[in-house]
Structures are given as C-alpha cells and as structure tokens.
mmCIF file of C-alpha atoms in Angstrom:
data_model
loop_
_atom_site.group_PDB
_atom_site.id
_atom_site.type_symbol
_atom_site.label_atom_id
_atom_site.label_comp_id
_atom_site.label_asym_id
_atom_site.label_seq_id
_atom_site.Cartn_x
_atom_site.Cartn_y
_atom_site.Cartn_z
ATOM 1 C CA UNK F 1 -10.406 23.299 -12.818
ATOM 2 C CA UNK F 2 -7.407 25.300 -14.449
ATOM 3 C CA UNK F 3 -7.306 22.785 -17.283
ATOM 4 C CA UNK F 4 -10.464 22.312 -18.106
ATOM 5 C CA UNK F 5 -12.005 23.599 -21.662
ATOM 6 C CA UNK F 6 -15.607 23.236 -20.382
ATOM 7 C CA UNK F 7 -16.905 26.129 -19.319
ATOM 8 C CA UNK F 8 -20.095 25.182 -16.867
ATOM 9 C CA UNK F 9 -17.703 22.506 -15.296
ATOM 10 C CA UNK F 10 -15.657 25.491 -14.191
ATOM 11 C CA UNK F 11 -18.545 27.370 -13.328
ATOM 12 C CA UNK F 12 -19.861 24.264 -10.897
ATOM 13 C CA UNK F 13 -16.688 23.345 -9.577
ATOM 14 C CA UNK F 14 -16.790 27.563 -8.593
ATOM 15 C CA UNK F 15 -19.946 27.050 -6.998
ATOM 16 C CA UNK F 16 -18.793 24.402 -5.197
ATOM 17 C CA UNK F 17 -15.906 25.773 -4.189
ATOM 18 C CA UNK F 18 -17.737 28.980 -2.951
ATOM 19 C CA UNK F 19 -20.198 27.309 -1.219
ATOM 20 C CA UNK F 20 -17.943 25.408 1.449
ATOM 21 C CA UNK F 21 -16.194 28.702 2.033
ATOM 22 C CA UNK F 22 -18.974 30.686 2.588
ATOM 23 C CA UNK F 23 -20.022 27.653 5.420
ATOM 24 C CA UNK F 24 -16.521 27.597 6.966
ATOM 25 C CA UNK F 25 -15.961 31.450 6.849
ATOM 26 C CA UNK F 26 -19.795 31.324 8.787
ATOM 27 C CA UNK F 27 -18.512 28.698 11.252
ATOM 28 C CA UNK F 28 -15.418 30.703 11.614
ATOM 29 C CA UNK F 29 -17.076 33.460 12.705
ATOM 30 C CA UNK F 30 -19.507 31.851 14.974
ATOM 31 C CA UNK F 31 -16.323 30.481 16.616
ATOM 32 C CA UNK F 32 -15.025 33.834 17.149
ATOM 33 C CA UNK F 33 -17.533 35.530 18.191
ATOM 34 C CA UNK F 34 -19.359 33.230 20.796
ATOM 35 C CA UNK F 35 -15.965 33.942 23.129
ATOM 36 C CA UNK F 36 -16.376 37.885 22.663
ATOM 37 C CA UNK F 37 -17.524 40.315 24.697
ATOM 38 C CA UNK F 38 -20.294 42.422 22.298
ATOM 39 C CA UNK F 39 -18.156 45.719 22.605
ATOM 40 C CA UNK F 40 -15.414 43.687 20.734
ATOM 41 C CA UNK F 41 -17.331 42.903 17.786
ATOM 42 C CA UNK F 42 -16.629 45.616 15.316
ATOM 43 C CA UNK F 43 -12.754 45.622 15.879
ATOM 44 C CA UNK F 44 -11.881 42.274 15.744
ATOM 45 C CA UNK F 45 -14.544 41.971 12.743
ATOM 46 C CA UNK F 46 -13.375 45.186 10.943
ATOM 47 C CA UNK F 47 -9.585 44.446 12.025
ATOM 48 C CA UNK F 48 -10.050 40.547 10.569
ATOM 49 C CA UNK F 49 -11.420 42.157 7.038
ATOM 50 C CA UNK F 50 -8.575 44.440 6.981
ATOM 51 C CA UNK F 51 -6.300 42.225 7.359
ATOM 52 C CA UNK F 52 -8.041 39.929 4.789
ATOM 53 C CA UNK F 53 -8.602 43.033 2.210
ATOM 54 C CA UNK F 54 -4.838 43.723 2.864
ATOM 55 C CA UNK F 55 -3.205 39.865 2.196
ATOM 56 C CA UNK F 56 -5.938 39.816 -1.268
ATOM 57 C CA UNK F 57 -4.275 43.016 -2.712
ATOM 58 C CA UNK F 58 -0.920 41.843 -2.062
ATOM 59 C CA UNK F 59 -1.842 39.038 -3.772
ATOM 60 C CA UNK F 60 -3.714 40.290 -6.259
ATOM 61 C CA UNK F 61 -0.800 42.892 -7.118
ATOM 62 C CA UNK F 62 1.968 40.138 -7.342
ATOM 63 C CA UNK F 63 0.063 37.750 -9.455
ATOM 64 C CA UNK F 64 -2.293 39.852 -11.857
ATOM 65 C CA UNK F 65 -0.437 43.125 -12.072
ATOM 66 C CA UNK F 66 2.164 44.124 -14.737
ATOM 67 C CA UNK F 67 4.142 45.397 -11.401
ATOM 68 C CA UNK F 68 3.742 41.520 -10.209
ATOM 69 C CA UNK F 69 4.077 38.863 -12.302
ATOM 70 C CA UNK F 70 1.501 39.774 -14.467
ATOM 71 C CA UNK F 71 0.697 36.337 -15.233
ATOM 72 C CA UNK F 72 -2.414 35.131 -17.841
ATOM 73 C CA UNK F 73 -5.987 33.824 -16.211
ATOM 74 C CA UNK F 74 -5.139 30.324 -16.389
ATOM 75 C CA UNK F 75 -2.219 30.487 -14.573
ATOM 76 C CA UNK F 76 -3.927 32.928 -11.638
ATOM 77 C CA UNK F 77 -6.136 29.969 -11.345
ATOM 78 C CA UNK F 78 -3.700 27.898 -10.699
ATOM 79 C CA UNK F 79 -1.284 30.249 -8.230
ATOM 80 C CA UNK F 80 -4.380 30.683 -6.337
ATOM 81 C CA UNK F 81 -5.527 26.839 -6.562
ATOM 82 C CA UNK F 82 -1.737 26.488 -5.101
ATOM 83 C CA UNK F 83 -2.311 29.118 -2.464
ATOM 84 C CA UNK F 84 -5.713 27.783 -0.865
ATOM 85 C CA UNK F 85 -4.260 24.298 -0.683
ATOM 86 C CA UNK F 86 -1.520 25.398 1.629
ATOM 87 C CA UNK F 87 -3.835 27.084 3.442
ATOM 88 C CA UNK F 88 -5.794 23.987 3.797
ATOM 89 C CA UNK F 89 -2.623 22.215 4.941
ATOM 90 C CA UNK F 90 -1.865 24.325 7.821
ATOM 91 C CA UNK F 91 -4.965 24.519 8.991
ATOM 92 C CA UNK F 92 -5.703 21.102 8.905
ATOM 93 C CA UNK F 93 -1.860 20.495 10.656
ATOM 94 C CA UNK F 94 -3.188 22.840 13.382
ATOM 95 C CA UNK F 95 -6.223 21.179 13.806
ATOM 96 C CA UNK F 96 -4.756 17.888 13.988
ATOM 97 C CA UNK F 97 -2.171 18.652 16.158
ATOM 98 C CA UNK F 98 -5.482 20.460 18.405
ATOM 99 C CA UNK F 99 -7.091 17.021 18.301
ATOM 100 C CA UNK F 100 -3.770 15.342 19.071
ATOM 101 C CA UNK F 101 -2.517 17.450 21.756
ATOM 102 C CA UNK F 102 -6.151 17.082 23.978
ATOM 103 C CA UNK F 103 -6.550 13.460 23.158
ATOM 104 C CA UNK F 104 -3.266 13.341 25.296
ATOM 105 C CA UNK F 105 -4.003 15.454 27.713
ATOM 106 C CA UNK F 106 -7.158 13.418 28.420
ATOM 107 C CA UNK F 107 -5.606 10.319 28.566
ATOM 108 C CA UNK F 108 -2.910 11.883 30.654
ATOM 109 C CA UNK F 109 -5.329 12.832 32.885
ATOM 110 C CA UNK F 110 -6.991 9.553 33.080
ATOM 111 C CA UNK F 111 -9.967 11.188 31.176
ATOM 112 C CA UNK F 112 -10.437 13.844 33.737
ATOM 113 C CA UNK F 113 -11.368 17.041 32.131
ATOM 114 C CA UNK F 114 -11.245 19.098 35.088
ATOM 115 C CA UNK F 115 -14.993 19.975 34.578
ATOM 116 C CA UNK F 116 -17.173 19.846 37.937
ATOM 117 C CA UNK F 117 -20.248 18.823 37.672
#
C-alpha cells in the first residue's frame, strides 16, 4: 500500500485493514472480559488503553518527530506496515504454539480433558 500512486486503492486497502482490527480488537475484548469479575472492568480496560496510548506515542515520537527519525509519510507507512507484521508473527507463534501445546496434552492424556460430565 506504501507504493502505490492510486489514491482510493490506498484508501480501500485502509478500510480493509481497519475493519479486521476493529473485529479482532472486539474479539479481544470479549476474550478478556468474559473471565473478569465486573469490578475489574475499568482497570484492566483503562490500564490496557494506557498502555496502548503509551507504546503509540513512543512510536509516534520515534518515527514522525524531528526528535525521532522524523521520517516522510511514505516511509511511516511502511515502518508501521513493518511493525504490525511482527506483531502478527508473534501472535500467531503464540497461538500456534497454544494449539500445539493442548493438541499434546490431549493426546497425552488419551483425549481426556479432565471435564466431568
């Protein structure tokens, strides 16, 4: 998307992009929150957006800032391009390994899950 000189291509690959965020950052949450006791909500939300708000400015101040790199649009696009595909990696390691590791301990177990019924 960095290299492209077509503007609406950029915009619906932006679109796109925002779209299966928004759904994972939705299922994300669902995923925290249906393990939390309702008192909890507010500081794990409000610590998790922090956090977030906290990683984006460091970010944000070491690629776009004349104290950072200071570095043109096009190349932001691509530093962060760069950035969410790692992300993507270790997350997907983790979840793989997740998969991996209870596959294993199933067939360890002879399927047994240790659930009564």
């Amino acid at each position: 998307m960095a290299s492209t000189r077509h503007l609406w291509v950029a915009y619906m690959c932006y679109i796109l992009f925002k779209i299966i965020y928004q759904v994972l950052i939705t299922v994300s949450n669902y995923e925290i929150a249906k393990d939390l006791n309702m008192h909890c909500y507010g500081l794990i939300f409000g610590f998790n957006t922090f956090l977030a708000l906290v990683l984006q400015s460091i970010l944000t101040t070491i690629v776009a800032s004349g104290v950072g790199l200071g570095l043109p649009p096009r190349d932001q696009f691509v530093v962060y391009g760069i950035y969410f595909f790692v992300l993507a990696g270790v997350f997907t390691t983790i979840a793989a390994y997740s998969c991996g590791y209870s596959t294993y301990r199933q067939s360890r177990n002879g399927g047994n899950t240790g659930v009564v019924t």
